[in-house]
CSV table of C-alpha atoms in Angstrom, one decimal:
chain,number,residue,atom,x,y,z
A,8,MET,CA,0.0,0.0,0.0
A,9,ASP,CA,2.9,2.4,0.8
A,10,PHE,CA,4.3,1.9,-2.7
A,11,LYS,CA,1.0,2.7,-4.3
A,12,ILE,CA,0.6,5.9,-2.3
A,13,VAL,CA,4.2,6.9,-3.1
A,14,MET,CA,3.6,6.4,-6.8
A,15,LEU,CA,0.3,8.2,-6.6
A,16,THR,CA,2.0,11.1,-4.9
A,17,LEU,CA,4.6,11.2,-7.6
A,18,GLY,CA,1.9,11.2,-10.3
A,19,VAL,CA,-0.1,13.9,-8.7
A,20,ALA,CA,2.9,16.2,-8.1
A,21,PHE,CA,3.9,15.7,-11.8
A,22,LEU,CA,0.4,16.6,-13.0
A,23,LEU,CA,0.2,19.6,-10.7
A,24,ALA,CA,3.5,21.0,-12.1
A,25,VAL,CA,2.4,20.3,-15.7
A,26,ILE,CA,-0.9,22.1,-15.1
A,27,MET,CA,0.7,25.0,-13.3
A,28,GLY,CA,3.4,25.5,-16.0
A,29,PRO,CA,1.1,27.1,-18.7
A,30,LEU,CA,-0.5,29.3,-15.9
A,31,PHE,CA,2.7,30.6,-14.3
A,32,ILE,CA,5.0,31.0,-17.3
A,33,PRO,CA,2.9,33.6,-19.1
A,34,LEU,CA,2.3,35.4,-15.8
A,35,LEU,CA,6.1,35.5,-15.1
A,36,ARG,CA,6.6,36.8,-18.6
A,37,ARG,CA,4.0,39.5,-18.2
A,38,LEU,CA,5.6,40.6,-14.9
A,39,LYS,CA,8.9,40.7,-16.8
A,40,PHE,CA,10.5,38.3,-14.4
A,41,GLY,CA,13.2,37.5,-16.9
A,42,GLN,CA,16.6,35.9,-16.2
A,43,GLN,CA,19.7,38.2,-16.1
A,44,ILE,CA,22.6,36.4,-17.8
A,45,ARG,CA,26.2,36.7,-16.7
A,46,THR,CA,28.2,38.5,-19.4
A,47,ASP,CA,31.3,36.5,-18.4
A,48,GLY,CA,29.6,33.2,-19.0
A,49,PRO,CA,29.4,31.1,-22.2
A,50,GLN,CA,28.3,33.4,-25.0
A,51,GLY,CA,25.7,31.0,-26.2
A,52,HIS,CA,23.8,31.7,-23.0
A,53,LEU,CA,23.2,35.4,-23.8
A,54,LYS,CA,20.3,34.5,-26.0
A,55,LYS,CA,18.6,33.1,-22.9
A,56,ALA,CA,18.3,36.6,-21.4
A,57,GLY,CA,14.7,37.4,-20.6
A,58,THR,CA,13.6,33.8,-20.2
A,59,PRO,CA,11.1,33.7,-17.3
A,60,THR,CA,12.7,32.7,-14.0
A,61,MET,CA,11.4,31.9,-10.5
A,62,GLY,CA,9.8,28.8,-12.0
A,63,GLY,CA,10.8,27.1,-8.7
A,64,ILE,CA,7.5,28.4,-7.4
A,65,ILE,CA,5.9,25.7,-9.6
A,66,ILE,CA,8.1,23.0,-8.0
A,67,MET,CA,7.5,24.2,-4.4
A,68,LEU,CA,3.7,24.5,-4.9
A,69,ALA,CA,3.4,21.1,-6.5
A,70,LEU,CA,5.6,19.6,-3.8
A,71,ALA,CA,3.7,21.1,-0.9
A,72,LEU,CA,0.2,20.3,-2.3
A,73,ALA,CA,1.1,16.7,-3.0
A,74,VAL,CA,2.8,16.2,0.4
A,75,LEU,CA,-0.1,17.8,2.3
A,76,ARG,CA,-2.6,15.6,0.5
A,77,PHE,CA,-0.9,12.2,0.9
A,78,GLY,CA,1.6,12.6,3.8
A,79,GLU,CA,0.8,12.4,7.5
A,80,LYS,CA,0.4,15.8,9.3
A,81,ASN,CA,3.3,15.3,11.8
A,82,LEU,CA,6.6,16.7,12.8
A,83,GLU,CA,8.5,14.6,10.2
A,84,THR,CA,6.4,16.1,7.4
A,85,MET,CA,6.7,19.6,8.9
A,86,THR,CA,10.4,19.3,9.1
A,87,LEU,CA,10.7,18.4,5.5
A,88,LEU,CA,8.4,21.2,4.3
A,89,VAL,CA,10.1,23.8,6.5
A,90,ALA,CA,13.5,22.8,5.0
A,91,SER,CA,12.3,23.0,1.4
A,92,LEU,CA,9.9,25.9,1.6
A,93,GLY,CA,12.1,27.8,4.0
A,94,TYR,CA,15.2,27.6,1.7
A,95,GLY,CA,12.9,28.1,-1.3
A,96,PHE,CA,11.7,31.4,0.2
A,97,ILE,CA,15.3,32.5,0.6
A,98,GLY,CA,15.8,31.7,-3.1
A,99,PHE,CA,12.6,33.6,-3.9
A,100,LEU,CA,13.9,36.7,-2.2
A,101,ASP,CA,17.2,36.3,-4.1
A,102,ASP,CA,15.5,35.9,-7.4
A,103,TYR,CA,13.1,38.8,-6.8
A,104,ILE,CA,16.0,41.2,-5.9
A,105,LYS,CA,17.8,40.2,-9.1
A,106,ILE,CA,14.7,41.0,-11.2
A,107,LEU,CA,13.8,44.1,-9.3
A,108,PHE,CA,17.3,45.7,-9.8
A,109,LYS,CA,17.9,43.9,-13.1
A,110,ARG,CA,21.2,42.4,-12.1
A,111,SER,CA,22.7,38.8,-12.0
A,112,LEU,CA,23.3,39.0,-8.2
A,113,GLY,CA,20.5,39.2,-5.7
A,114,LEU,CA,21.0,38.8,-2.0
A,115,THR,CA,24.5,39.3,-0.7
A,116,ALA,CA,26.4,36.2,0.3
A,117,LYS,CA,26.1,37.2,4.0
A,118,GLN,CA,22.3,37.7,3.7
A,119,LYS,CA,21.8,34.4,1.9
A,120,LEU,CA,23.9,32.5,4.4
A,121,LEU,CA,22.1,34.2,7.3
A,122,GLY,CA,18.7,33.1,5.9
A,123,GLN,CA,20.0,29.6,5.4
A,124,LEU,CA,21.4,29.5,9.0
A,125,ILE,CA,18.0,30.6,10.4
A,126,VAL,CA,16.1,27.9,8.6
A,127,SER,CA,18.7,25.3,9.5
A,128,VAL,CA,18.4,26.2,13.2
A,129,ILE,CA,14.6,25.8,13.0
A,130,VAL,CA,15.1,22.4,11.5
A,131,CYS,CA,17.5,21.5,14.4
A,132,VAL,CA,14.8,22.5,16.9
A,133,LEU,CA,12.3,20.3,15.1
A,134,LEU,CA,14.7,17.4,15.1
A,135,VAL,CA,15.2,17.7,18.8
A,136,GLN,CA,11.4,17.6,19.3
A,137,MET,CA,11.3,14.5,17.2
A,138,ASP,CA,14.0,12.9,19.4
A,139,HIS,CA,16.0,12.4,16.2
A,140,SER,CA,19.1,10.1,16.6
A,141,THR,CA,22.4,11.9,16.6
A,142,ASP,CA,24.2,8.8,15.3
A,143,ILE,CA,26.1,8.9,12.1
A,144,ARG,CA,26.1,5.6,10.2
A,145,ILE,CA,28.8,4.4,7.9
A,146,PRO,CA,27.1,2.7,5.0
A,147,TYR,CA,27.8,-0.9,4.1
A,148,VAL,CA,30.1,-1.6,7.0
A,149,GLY,CA,27.4,-1.3,9.7
A,150,PHE,CA,29.4,1.0,11.9
A,151,SER,CA,28.0,4.1,13.6
A,152,PHE,CA,29.1,6.7,16.1
A,153,ASP,CA,27.3,9.3,18.2
A,154,LEU,CA,28.1,12.9,17.5
A,155,SER,CA,25.9,14.0,20.5
A,156,TRP,CA,25.4,17.8,20.5
A,157,LEU,CA,27.9,18.2,17.6
A,158,TYR,CA,25.3,16.6,15.3
A,159,PHE,CA,23.4,19.9,15.2
A,160,PRO,CA,26.2,22.0,13.9
A,161,PHE,CA,26.7,19.2,11.4
A,162,VAL,CA,23.0,19.5,10.4
A,163,VAL,CA,23.5,23.2,9.7
A,164,LEU,CA,26.7,22.6,7.6
A,165,LEU,CA,25.0,19.8,5.7
A,166,MET,CA,22.0,21.8,4.8
A,167,MET,CA,23.9,24.9,3.8
A,168,GLY,CA,26.5,22.9,1.9
A,169,THR,CA,23.9,20.8,0.1
A,170,SER,CA,21.7,23.7,-0.9
A,171,ASN,CA,24.6,25.6,-2.3
A,172,ALA,CA,26.0,22.6,-4.1
A,173,VAL,CA,22.6,22.0,-5.7
A,174,ASN,CA,22.4,25.7,-6.5
A,175,PHE,CA,25.7,25.6,-8.4
A,176,THR,CA,24.3,22.7,-10.5
A,177,ASP,CA,21.5,24.8,-11.8
A,178,GLY,CA,23.2,26.3,-14.9
A,179,LEU,CA,22.0,24.4,-17.9
A,180,ASP,CA,18.5,23.6,-19.2
A,181,GLY,CA,17.2,20.6,-17.4
A,182,LEU,CA,20.5,19.8,-15.6
A,183,LEU,CA,19.3,20.2,-12.1
A,184,ALA,CA,15.7,19.0,-12.7
A,185,GLY,CA,17.1,15.7,-14.0
A,186,THR,CA,19.9,15.1,-11.4
A,187,SER,CA,17.6,16.1,-8.5
A,188,ALA,CA,14.9,13.7,-9.7
A,189,ILE,CA,17.4,10.9,-9.7
A,190,ALA,CA,18.7,11.7,-6.2
A,191,PHE,CA,15.2,12.0,-4.7
A,192,GLY,CA,14.2,8.8,-6.5
A,193,ALA,CA,17.0,7.0,-4.8
A,194,TYR,CA,16.0,8.3,-1.4
A,195,ALA,CA,12.4,7.4,-2.0
A,196,VAL,CA,13.6,3.8,-2.5
A,197,ILE,CA,15.7,4.0,0.7
A,198,ALA,CA,12.8,5.4,2.7
A,199,LEU,CA,10.5,2.6,1.5
A,200,ASN,CA,13.2,0.1,2.4
A,201,ASN,CA,13.4,1.7,5.9
A,202,SER,CA,9.6,1.6,6.3
A,203,GLN,CA,9.5,5.4,6.4
A,204,PRO,CA,6.4,6.2,4.2
A,205,ASN,CA,6.3,10.0,5.0
A,206,ILE,CA,9.9,10.5,3.7
A,207,ALA,CA,9.2,8.3,0.7
A,208,ILE,CA,6.1,10.4,-0.1
A,209,PHE,CA,8.0,13.6,0.2
A,210,SER,CA,10.8,12.3,-2.0
A,211,ALA,CA,8.3,11.0,-4.6
A,212,ALA,CA,6.5,14.4,-4.5
A,213,MET,CA,9.8,16.1,-5.3
A,214,VAL,CA,10.5,13.7,-8.1
A,215,GLY,CA,7.1,14.4,-9.6
A,216,ALA,CA,7.4,18.1,-9.2
A,217,VAL,CA,10.8,18.4,-10.8
A,218,LEU,CA,9.9,16.1,-13.7
A,219,GLY,CA,6.7,18.1,-14.3
A,220,PHE,CA,8.9,21.2,-14.3
A,221,LEU,CA,11.3,19.5,-16.7
A,222,VAL,CA,8.6,19.5,-19.3
A,223,PHE,CA,9.1,23.2,-19.6
A,224,ASN,CA,12.8,23.4,-18.5
A,225,ALA,CA,14.3,20.9,-21.0
A,226,HIS,CA,16.4,22.5,-23.7
A,227,PRO,CA,15.4,25.0,-25.0
A,228,ALA,CA,14.0,26.1,-21.6
A,229,LYS,CA,10.7,28.0,-21.5
A,230,VAL,CA,11.3,28.8,-17.8
A,231,PHE,CA,14.2,28.6,-15.3
A,232,MET,CA,13.7,27.5,-11.7
A,233,GLY,CA,15.9,30.2,-10.2
A,234,ASP,CA,17.2,30.0,-6.7
A,235,THR,CA,13.6,29.6,-5.6
A,236,GLY,CA,13.8,26.0,-6.9
A,237,SER,CA,17.4,25.1,-6.5
A,238,LEU,CA,17.7,26.2,-2.8
A,239,GLY,CA,14.4,24.6,-2.0
A,240,ILE,CA,15.5,21.3,-3.6
A,241,GLY,CA,18.8,21.4,-1.8
A,242,GLY,CA,17.3,22.1,1.6
A,243,GLY,CA,14.9,19.2,1.2
A,244,LEU,CA,17.5,16.8,0.0
A,245,ALA,CA,19.7,17.4,3.0
A,246,VAL,CA,16.9,16.7,5.5
A,247,VAL,CA,15.8,13.6,3.6
A,248,ALA,CA,19.3,12.3,4.0
A,249,MET,CA,19.2,13.1,7.7
A,250,LEU,CA,15.9,11.5,8.4
A,251,THR,CA,16.8,8.3,6.6
A,252,LYS,CA,20.1,8.3,8.5
A,253,SER,CA,22.1,8.2,5.3
A,254,GLU,CA,23.9,11.5,5.7
A,255,ILE,CA,27.3,10.1,4.6
A,256,LEU,CA,25.6,8.4,1.6
A,257,LEU,CA,24.4,11.8,0.4
A,258,ALA,CA,28.0,12.5,-0.9
A,259,LEU,CA,27.6,9.6,-3.3
A,260,ILE,CA,23.9,9.8,-4.3
A,261,GLY,CA,24.4,13.5,-4.7
A,262,GLY,CA,27.8,13.1,-6.2
A,263,VAL,CA,27.1,15.4,-9.2
A,264,PHE,CA,26.3,18.2,-6.8
A,265,VAL,CA,29.5,17.5,-4.8
A,266,VAL,CA,31.6,17.7,-8.0
A,267,GLU,CA,29.9,20.9,-9.0
A,268,ILE,CA,30.7,22.7,-5.7
A,269,LEU,CA,34.2,21.3,-5.5
A,270,SER,CA,34.9,22.7,-9.0
A,271,VAL,CA,34.0,26.1,-7.8
A,272,ILE,CA,36.1,25.8,-4.6
A,273,ILE,CA,39.1,24.5,-6.6
A,274,GLN,CA,38.8,27.3,-9.2
A,275,VAL,CA,38.6,30.0,-6.6
A,276,VAL,CA,41.5,28.7,-4.4
A,277,SER,CA,43.7,28.1,-7.4
A,278,PHE,CA,43.1,31.6,-8.8
A,279,LYS,CA,43.7,33.3,-5.5
A,280,THR,CA,46.8,31.3,-4.6
A,281,ARG,CA,48.4,30.7,-8.0
A,282,GLY,CA,46.7,33.2,-10.2
A,283,LYS,CA,45.7,30.4,-12.5
A,284,ARG,CA,42.4,28.7,-13.3
A,285,VAL,CA,42.0,24.9,-13.3
A,286,PHE,CA,38.9,25.0,-15.4
A,287,LYS,CA,37.9,27.2,-18.3
A,288,MET,CA,35.0,28.2,-16.2
A,289,SER,CA,33.3,27.0,-13.1
A,290,PRO,CA,31.0,25.3,-12.1
A,291,ILE,CA,32.3,22.4,-14.1
A,292,HIS,CA,29.4,22.1,-16.5
A,293,HIS,CA,30.4,25.4,-18.1
A,294,HIS,CA,33.9,24.0,-18.5
A,295,PHE,CA,32.6,21.2,-20.7
A,296,GLU,CA,30.6,23.7,-22.7
A,297,LEU,CA,33.6,25.8,-23.4
A,298,VAL,CA,35.7,22.8,-24.6
A,299,GLY,CA,33.0,22.3,-27.3
A,300,TRP,CA,30.4,20.0,-25.8
A,301,SER,CA,26.8,20.9,-26.7
A,302,GLU,CA,24.5,21.9,-23.8
A,303,TRP,CA,22.4,18.8,-24.3
A,304,ARG,CA,25.5,16.5,-24.3
A,305,VAL,CA,26.6,18.0,-21.0
A,306,VAL,CA,23.2,17.5,-19.4
A,307,ILE,CA,22.8,13.9,-20.6
A,308,THR,CA,26.3,13.0,-19.4
A,309,PHE,CA,25.6,14.5,-15.9
A,310,TRP,CA,22.2,12.7,-15.7
A,311,THR,CA,24.0,9.5,-16.6
A,312,ALA,CA,26.6,10.1,-13.9
A,313,GLY,CA,23.9,10.9,-11.4
A,314,LEU,CA,22.1,7.7,-12.2
A,315,ILE,CA,25.2,5.5,-11.9
A,316,LEU,CA,26.1,7.2,-8.5
A,317,ALA,CA,22.6,6.7,-7.2
A,318,GLY,CA,22.7,3.0,-8.2
A,319,ILE,CA,26.0,2.5,-6.4
A,320,GLY,CA,24.5,4.3,-3.4
A,321,LEU,CA,21.5,2.0,-3.3
A,322,TYR,CA,23.8,-1.0,-3.6
A,323,ILE,CA,26.0,0.2,-0.7
A,324,ASN,CA,22.9,0.9,1.3
A,325,GLU,CA,21.9,-2.7,0.7
A,326,VAL,CA,18.7,-1.8,-1.1
A,327,LEU,CA,19.8,-3.3,-4.5
């Protein structure tokens, strides 16, 4: 029965996103909520200027409606929604400022990090109320250790790190929608295997919402999710990993996101210390574009990598 409800949730979230797309996209266009494109990025992206952004509203609404319809109204569900919608709201503010002032940067780094910190602390409070285990489990070997109070700073770092890694991945048409669908699909399987139906329902709702959004976001994109979507997806992904006690496994299942943020860190450190760039441009998906790969080839390659990593993660977690 849990599996049927999970699949029903996925289907409903998908349909909601597909239905909302034709309603929101023209509205975003009329409001002139167009994307500002970085002038120092790949020149082929300049033609995307003006494409409606903030489409993450579609994802967050479809997610919330599906979860509230099929999930239990308890602390677990509340924690998941607070993480996704809270981070999504920070992204909304960031997107809105970009549009309002017609610039490629919205909130300052400090403002964005402060907002993420506040939402992460609220999640920590909810985890305490749930009496959530502070153990960290090492997958496959069956070993675990208790972080005690240090678990909560770890939660904050995991949420902020994951959301920003996911945010960096959102740079090509359909790239984040596809890779996040794969990651949440893997966690839906893990949650079902752990007999955690609420987490499986949330994960399935996210899969349905991002796949429904992908209908309009696949190349050439009719709408971008913006930080509204990417931060909301990242916040939800981190908490799903915590609640399934597979925090360490997130580095593998979300391996594409890890590579994306590492490419940015490596690029910045290398340029500041040696005055040289390791990649033609970071995040790394832009590097592949600049060496001659088509946008679609980069996206398909990253989707494939995400699928392989998710499969390995499920195997290590002894689901497959």
